[in-house]
Short mmCIF file of C-alpha atoms and ligand atoms in Angstrom, two decimals:
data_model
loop_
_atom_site.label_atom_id
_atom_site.label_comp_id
_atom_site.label_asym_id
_atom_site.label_seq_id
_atom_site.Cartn_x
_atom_site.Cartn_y
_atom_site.Cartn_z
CA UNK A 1 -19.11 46.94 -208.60
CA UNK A 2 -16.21 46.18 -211.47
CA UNK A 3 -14.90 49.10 -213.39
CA UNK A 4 -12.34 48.18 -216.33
CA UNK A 5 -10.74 50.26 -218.24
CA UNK A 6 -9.60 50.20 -221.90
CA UNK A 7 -6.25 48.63 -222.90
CA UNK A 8 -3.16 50.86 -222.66
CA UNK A 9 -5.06 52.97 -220.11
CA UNK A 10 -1.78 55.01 -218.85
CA UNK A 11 -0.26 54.07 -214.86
CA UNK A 12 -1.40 57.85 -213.91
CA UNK A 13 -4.89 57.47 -214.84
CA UNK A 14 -5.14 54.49 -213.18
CA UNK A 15 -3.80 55.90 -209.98
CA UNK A 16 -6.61 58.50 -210.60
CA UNK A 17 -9.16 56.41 -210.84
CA UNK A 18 -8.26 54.82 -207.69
CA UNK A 19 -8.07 58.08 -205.92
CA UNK A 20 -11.45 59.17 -207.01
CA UNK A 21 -13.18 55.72 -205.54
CA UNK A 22 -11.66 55.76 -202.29
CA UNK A 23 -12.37 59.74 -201.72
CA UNK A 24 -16.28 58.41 -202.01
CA UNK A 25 -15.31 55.76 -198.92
CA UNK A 26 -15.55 52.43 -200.93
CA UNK A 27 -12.32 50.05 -200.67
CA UNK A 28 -10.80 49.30 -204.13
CA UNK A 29 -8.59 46.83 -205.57
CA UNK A 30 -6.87 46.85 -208.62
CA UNK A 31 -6.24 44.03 -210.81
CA UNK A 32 -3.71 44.06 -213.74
CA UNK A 33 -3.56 41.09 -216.06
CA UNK A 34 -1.58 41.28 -219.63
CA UNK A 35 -4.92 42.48 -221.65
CA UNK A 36 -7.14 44.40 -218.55
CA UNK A 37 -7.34 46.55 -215.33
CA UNK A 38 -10.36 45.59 -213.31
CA UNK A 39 -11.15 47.98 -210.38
CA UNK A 40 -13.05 45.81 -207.57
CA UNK A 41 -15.36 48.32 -205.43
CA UNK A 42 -16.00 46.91 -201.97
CA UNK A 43 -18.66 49.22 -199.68
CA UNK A 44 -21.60 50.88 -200.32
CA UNK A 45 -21.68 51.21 -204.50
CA UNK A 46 -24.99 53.20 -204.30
CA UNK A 47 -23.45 56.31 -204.10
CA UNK A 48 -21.87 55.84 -207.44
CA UNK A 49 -23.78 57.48 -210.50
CA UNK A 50 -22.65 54.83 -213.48
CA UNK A 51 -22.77 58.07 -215.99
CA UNK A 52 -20.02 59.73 -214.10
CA UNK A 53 -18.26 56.81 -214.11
CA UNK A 54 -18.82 56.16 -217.57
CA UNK A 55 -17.78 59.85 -218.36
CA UNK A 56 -13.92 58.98 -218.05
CA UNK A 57 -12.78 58.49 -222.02
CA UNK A 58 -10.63 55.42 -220.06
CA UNK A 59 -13.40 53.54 -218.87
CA UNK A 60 -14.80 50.83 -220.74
CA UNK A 61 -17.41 49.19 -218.67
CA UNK A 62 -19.07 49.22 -215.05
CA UNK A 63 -20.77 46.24 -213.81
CA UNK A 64 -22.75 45.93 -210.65
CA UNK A 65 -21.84 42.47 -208.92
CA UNK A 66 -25.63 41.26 -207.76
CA UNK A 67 -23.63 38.53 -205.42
CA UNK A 68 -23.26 39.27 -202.66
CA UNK A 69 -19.45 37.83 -202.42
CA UNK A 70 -17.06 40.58 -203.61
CA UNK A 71 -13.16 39.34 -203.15
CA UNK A 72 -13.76 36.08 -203.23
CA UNK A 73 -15.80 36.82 -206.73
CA UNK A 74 -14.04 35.74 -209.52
CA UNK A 75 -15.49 38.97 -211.55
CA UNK A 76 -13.13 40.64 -209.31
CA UNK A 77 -9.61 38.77 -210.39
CA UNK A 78 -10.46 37.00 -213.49
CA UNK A 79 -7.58 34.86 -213.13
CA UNK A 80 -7.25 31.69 -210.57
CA UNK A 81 -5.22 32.24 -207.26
CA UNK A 82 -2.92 30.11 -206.68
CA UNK A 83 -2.26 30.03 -202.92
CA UNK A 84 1.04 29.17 -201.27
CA UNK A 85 1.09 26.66 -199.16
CA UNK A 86 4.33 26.15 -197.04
CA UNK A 87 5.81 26.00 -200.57
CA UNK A 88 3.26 23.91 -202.28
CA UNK A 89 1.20 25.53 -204.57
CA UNK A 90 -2.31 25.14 -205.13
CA UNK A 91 -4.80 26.69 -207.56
CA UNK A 92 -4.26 27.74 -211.18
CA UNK A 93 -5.13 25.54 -214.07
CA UNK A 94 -1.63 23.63 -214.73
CA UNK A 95 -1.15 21.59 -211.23
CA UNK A 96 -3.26 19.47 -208.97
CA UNK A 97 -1.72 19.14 -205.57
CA UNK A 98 -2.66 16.21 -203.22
CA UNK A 99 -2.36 16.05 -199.53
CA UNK A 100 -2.69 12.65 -197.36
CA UNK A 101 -2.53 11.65 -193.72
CA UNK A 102 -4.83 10.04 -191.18
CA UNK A 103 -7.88 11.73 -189.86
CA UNK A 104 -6.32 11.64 -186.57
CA UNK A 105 -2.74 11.63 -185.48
CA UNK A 106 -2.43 9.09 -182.94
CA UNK A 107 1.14 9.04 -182.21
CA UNK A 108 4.69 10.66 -183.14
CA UNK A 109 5.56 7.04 -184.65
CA UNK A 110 1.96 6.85 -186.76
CA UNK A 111 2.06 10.10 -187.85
CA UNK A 112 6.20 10.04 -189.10
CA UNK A 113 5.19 6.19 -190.49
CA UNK A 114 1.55 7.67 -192.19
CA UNK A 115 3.66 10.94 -193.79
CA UNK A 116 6.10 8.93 -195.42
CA UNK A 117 3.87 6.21 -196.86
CA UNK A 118 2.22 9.01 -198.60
CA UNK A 119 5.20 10.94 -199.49
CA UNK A 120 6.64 8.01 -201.38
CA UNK A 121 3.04 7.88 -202.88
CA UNK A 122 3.51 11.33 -204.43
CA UNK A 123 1.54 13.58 -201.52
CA UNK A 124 2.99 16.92 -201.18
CA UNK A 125 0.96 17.99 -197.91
CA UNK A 126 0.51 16.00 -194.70
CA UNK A 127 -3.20 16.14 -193.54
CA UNK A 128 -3.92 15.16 -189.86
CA UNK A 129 -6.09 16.19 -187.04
CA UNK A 130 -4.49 17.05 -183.50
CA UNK A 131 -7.93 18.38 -182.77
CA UNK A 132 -11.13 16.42 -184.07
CA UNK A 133 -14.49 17.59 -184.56
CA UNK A 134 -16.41 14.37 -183.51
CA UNK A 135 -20.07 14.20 -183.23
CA UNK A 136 -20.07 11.78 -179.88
CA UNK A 137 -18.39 13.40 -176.49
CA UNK A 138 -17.20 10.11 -175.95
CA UNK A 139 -15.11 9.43 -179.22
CA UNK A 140 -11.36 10.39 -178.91
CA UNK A 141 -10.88 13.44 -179.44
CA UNK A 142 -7.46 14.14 -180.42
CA UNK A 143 -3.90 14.58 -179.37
CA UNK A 144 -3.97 18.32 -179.11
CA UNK A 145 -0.92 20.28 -178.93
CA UNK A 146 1.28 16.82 -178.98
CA UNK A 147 -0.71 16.15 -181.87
CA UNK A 148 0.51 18.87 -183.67
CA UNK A 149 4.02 18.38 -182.45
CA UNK A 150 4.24 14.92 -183.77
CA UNK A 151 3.17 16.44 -187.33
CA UNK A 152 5.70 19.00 -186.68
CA UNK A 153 8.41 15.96 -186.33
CA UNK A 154 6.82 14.43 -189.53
CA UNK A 155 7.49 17.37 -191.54
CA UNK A 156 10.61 17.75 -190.17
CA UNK A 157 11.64 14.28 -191.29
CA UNK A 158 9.76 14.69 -194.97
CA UNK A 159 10.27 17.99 -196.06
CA UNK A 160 5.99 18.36 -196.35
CA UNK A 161 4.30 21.36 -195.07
CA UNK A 162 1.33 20.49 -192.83
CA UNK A 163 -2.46 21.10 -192.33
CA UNK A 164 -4.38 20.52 -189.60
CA UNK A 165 -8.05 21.54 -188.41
CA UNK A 166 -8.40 24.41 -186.08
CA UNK A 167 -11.66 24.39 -183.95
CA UNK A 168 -10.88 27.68 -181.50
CA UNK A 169 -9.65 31.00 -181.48
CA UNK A 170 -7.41 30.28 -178.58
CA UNK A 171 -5.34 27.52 -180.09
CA UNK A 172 -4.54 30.25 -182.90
CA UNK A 173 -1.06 31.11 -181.68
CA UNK A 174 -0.22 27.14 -181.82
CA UNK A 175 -1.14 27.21 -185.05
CA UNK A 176 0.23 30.38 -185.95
CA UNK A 177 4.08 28.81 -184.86
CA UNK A 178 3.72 25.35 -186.36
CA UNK A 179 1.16 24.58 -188.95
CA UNK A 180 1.46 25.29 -192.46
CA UNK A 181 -2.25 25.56 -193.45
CA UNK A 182 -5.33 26.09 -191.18
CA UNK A 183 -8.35 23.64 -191.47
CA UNK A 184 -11.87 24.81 -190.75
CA UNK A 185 -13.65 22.24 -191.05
CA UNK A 186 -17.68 21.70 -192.21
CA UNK A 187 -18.94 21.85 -188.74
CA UNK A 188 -17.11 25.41 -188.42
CA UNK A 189 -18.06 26.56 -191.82
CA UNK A 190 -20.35 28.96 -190.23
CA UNK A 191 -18.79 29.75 -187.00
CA UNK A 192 -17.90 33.40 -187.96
CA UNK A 193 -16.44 34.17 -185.35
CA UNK A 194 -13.29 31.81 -185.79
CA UNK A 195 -14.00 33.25 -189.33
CA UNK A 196 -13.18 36.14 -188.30
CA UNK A 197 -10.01 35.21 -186.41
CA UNK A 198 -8.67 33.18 -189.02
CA UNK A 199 -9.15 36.15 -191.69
CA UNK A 200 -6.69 37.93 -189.44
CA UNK A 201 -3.81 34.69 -189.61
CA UNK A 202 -0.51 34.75 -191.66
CA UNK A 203 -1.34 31.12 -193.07
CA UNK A 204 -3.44 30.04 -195.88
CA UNK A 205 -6.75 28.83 -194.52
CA UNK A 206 -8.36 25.75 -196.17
CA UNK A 207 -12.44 25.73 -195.52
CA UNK A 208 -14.21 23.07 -195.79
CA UNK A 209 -18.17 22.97 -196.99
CA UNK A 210 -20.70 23.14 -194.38
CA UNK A 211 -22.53 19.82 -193.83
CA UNK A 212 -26.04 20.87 -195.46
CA UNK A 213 -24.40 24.48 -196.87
CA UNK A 214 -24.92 26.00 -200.25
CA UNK A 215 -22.73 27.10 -202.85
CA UNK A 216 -23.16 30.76 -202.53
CA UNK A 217 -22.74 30.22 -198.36
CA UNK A 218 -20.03 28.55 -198.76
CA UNK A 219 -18.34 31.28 -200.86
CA UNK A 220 -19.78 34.28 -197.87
CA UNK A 221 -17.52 32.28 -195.37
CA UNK A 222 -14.36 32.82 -197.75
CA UNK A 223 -15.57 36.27 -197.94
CA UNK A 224 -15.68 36.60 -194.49
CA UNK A 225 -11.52 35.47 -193.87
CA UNK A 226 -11.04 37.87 -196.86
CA UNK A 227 -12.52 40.82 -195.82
CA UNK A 228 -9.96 41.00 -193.11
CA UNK A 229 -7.09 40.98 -194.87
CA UNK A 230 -6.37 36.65 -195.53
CA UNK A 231 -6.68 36.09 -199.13
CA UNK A 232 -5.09 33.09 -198.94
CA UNK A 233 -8.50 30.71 -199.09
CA UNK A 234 -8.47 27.22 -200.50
CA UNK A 235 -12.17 25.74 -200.72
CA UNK A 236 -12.63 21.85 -200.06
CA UNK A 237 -15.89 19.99 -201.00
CA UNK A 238 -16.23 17.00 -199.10
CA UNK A 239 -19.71 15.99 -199.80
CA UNK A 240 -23.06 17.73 -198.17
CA UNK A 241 -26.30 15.76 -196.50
CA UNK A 242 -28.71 14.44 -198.65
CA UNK A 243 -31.37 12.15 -198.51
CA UNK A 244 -29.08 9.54 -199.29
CA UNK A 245 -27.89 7.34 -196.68
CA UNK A 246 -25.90 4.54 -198.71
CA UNK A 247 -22.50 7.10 -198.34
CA UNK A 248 -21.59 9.00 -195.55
CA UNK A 249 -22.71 12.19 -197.47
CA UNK A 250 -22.91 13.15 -201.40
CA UNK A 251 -20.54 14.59 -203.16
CA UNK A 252 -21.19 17.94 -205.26
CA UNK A 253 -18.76 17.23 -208.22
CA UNK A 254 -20.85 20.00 -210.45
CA UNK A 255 -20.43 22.52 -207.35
CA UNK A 256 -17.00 22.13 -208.25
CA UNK A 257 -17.61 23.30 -211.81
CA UNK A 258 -19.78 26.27 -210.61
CA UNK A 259 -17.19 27.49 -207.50
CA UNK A 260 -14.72 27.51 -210.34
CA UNK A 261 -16.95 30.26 -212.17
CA UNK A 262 -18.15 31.72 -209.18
CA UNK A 263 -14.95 32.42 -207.55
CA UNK A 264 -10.70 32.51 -208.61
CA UNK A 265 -10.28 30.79 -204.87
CA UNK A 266 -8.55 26.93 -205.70
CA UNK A 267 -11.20 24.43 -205.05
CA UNK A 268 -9.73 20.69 -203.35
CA UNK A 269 -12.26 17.55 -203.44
CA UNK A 270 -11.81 15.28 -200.22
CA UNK A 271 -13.42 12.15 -201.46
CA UNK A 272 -12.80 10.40 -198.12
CA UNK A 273 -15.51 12.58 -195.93
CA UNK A 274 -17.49 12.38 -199.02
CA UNK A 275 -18.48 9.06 -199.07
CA UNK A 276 -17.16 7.48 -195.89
CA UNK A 277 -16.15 3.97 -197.66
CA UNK A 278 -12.74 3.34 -198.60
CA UNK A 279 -13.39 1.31 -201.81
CA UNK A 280 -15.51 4.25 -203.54
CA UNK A 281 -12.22 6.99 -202.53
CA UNK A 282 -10.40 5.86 -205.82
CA UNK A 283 -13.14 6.27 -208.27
CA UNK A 284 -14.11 9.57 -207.11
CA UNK A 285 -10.89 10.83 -206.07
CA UNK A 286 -10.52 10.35 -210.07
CA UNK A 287 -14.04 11.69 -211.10
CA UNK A 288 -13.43 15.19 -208.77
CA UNK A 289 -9.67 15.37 -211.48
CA UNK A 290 -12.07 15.07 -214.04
CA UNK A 291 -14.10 18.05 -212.98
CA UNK A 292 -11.27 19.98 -212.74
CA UNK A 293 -10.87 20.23 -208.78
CA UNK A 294 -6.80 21.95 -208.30
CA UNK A 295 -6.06 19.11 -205.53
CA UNK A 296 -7.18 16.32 -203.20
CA UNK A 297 -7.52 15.96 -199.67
CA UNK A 298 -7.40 11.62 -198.96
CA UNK A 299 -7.15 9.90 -195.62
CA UNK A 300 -4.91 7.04 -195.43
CA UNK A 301 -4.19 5.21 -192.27
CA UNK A 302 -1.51 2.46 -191.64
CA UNK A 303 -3.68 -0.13 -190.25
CA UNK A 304 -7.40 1.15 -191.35
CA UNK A 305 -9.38 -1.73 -188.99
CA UNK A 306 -7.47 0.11 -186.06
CA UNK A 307 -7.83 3.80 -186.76
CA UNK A 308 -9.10 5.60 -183.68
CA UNK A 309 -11.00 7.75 -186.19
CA UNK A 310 -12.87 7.21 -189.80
CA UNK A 311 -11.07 3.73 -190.66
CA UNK A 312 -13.69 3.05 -192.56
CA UNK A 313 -12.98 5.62 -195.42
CA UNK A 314 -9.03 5.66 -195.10
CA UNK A 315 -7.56 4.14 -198.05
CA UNK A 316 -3.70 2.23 -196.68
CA UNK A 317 -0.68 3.74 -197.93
CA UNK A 318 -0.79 0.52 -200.76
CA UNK A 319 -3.94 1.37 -202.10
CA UNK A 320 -3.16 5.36 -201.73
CA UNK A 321 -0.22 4.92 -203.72
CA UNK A 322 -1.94 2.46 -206.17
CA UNK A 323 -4.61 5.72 -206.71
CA UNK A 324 -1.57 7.72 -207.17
CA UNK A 325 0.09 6.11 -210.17
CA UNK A 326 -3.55 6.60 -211.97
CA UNK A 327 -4.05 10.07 -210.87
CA UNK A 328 -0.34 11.19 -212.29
CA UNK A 329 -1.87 9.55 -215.86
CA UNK A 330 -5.02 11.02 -215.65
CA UNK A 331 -3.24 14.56 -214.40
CA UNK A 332 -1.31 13.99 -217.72
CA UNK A 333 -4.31 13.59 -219.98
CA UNK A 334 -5.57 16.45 -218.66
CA UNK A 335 -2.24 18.28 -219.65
CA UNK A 336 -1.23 19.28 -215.80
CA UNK A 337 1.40 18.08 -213.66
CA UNK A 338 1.45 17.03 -209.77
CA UNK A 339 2.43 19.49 -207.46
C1 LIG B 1 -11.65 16.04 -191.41
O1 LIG B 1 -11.18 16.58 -192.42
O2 LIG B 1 -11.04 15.22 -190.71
C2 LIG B 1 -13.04 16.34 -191.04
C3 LIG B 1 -13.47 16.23 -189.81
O3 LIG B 1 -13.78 16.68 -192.11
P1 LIG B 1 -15.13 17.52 -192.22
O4 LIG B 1 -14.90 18.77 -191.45
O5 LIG B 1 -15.23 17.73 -193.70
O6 LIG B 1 -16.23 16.67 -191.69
MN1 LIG B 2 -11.80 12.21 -190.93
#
């Protein structure tokens, strides 16, 4: 349920308000922007008569919120969130913020070699994966923990703030110390109980869409970090299983339009995962700034025929920064600026 009040509604009345909803047991938040208050009601609304409500000479309007996402809803905080990202912002409608890296880190010199190639490129964020969610046993699966510490020496040497994918509640602390934002990626869209656990971290969480997941689903598992306590959600479409089998998946650039009216969470477009072929990255990675996505998520590897994981798709730290120099334009056109 959304209750707003009339402008100029005085501080005290506001408190009041407040007071009154959370003496019925519902959990309320209060948004302030320059022209509104919106109350967001979280619990069971049912209880609540709209006619008493209504009866307050301060309230303007009730609304009852048929979806059934409430925090992430962006009828709930009408304006975007920008979330803070080891200093990089993303979300909002004035910056687009791209992060780069390999899929997986294979070594302290790749990983330092990879971050600055995309650094000079104009990346802000270093993407790699220390643990990898691969669909054969057999494929590598990731440097772990030394994984992570050879991103950690990467930042150190760049100055970028790094993400990396987080498949179990016991590697939390790990990531709690050393990575900037948490990954969850498709294959753990679902998993609520890592969900759970990462709604209960100090670091902005970046989800990724489930392989064959809807919008609205997609939107529950934000709900689900935010309902215990971690606010700090950035979504990522990265394509979802279709019938099609010319691209590694398809990417949803118009469930980029509706998330943005569905929820104030930033919404990233990873064009790599999408598609799977490095040679198509460019033109979508373009199409997904058309569409008004608030960042990218690209994987570029040093020596693509080589990469122990998704060579295919990575674009080299040439051709990334060849995208780049189009992307600032285009980012101009659009009146924003990199991040
Ligand atoms: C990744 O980002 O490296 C990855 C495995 O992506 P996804 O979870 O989207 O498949
Ligand atoms: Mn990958």
């Amino acid at each position: 349920m959304i209750i707003s009040t009339k402008k100029g509604t005085p501080k005290e009345e506001l408190e009041k308000i407040v007071d009154r909803i959370e003496k019925q047991g519902l959990d309320v938040t209060l948004i302030t922007g320059k022209d509104y208050n919106v109350f967001g009601l979280v619990g069971d609304t049912t209880k609540i008569d709209e006619r008493d409500v209504l009866a307050n000479p301060w309230i303007d309007n009730v609304t009852r919120v048929s979806a059934p996402y409430k925090r992430a809803n962006r009828l709930f905080h009408p304006a975007d969130s920008v979330i803070d990202c080891g200093g990089v912002k993303i979300g909002g409608k004035e910056k687009i913020a791209v992060m780069a890296g390999p899929c997986s880190i294979e070594s302290e010199e790749q990983a330092l070699r990879i971050a600055q190639g995309v650094k000079a490129g104009g990346a802000t964020l270093f993407r790699g994966g220390a643990y990898k969610p691969r669909t054969s046993p057999y494929s590598f699966q990731g440097l772990e923990t030394e994984g992570i510490l050879d991103m950690v020496k990467a930042r150190e040497a760049t100055g970028m703030p790094i993400v990396s994918e987080l498949m179990s509640e016991e590697r939390i602390p790990e990531f709690e110390e050393y990575v900037d934002v948490v990954q969850i990626g498709a294959r753990n869209m679902q998993n609520f109980q890592l969900l759970k656990a990462v709604g209960k971290m100090h670091k902005p969480v970046l989800l990724k869409r489930g392989l064959a997941n809807t919008l609205e689903e997609f939107v529950m598992s934000a709900e689900y970090i935010m309902a215990e306590g971690n606010e700090n959600v950035i979504l990522c479409e990265r394509g979802i299983r279709t019938f099609e089998t010319s691209m590694r998946n398809t990417l949803d650039l118009a469930g980029v339009v509706m998330l943005h009216k569905m929820t104030h969470l930033p919404v990233i477009v990873d064009p790599s995962h999408a598609c799977g072929h490095a040679w198509m990255v460019p033109q979508l990675a373009k199409a997904a700034v058309a569409a008004g996505a608030d960042g990218l998520m690209i994987e570029v590897h040093n020596d693509p025929a080589k990469a122990k994981c998704d060579g295919a798709q990575s674009l080299t730290p040439d051709q990334f920064d060849e995208l780049m120099g189009f992307i600032r334009k285009e980012v101009e056109f659009f009146g924003k600026k990199m991040n």
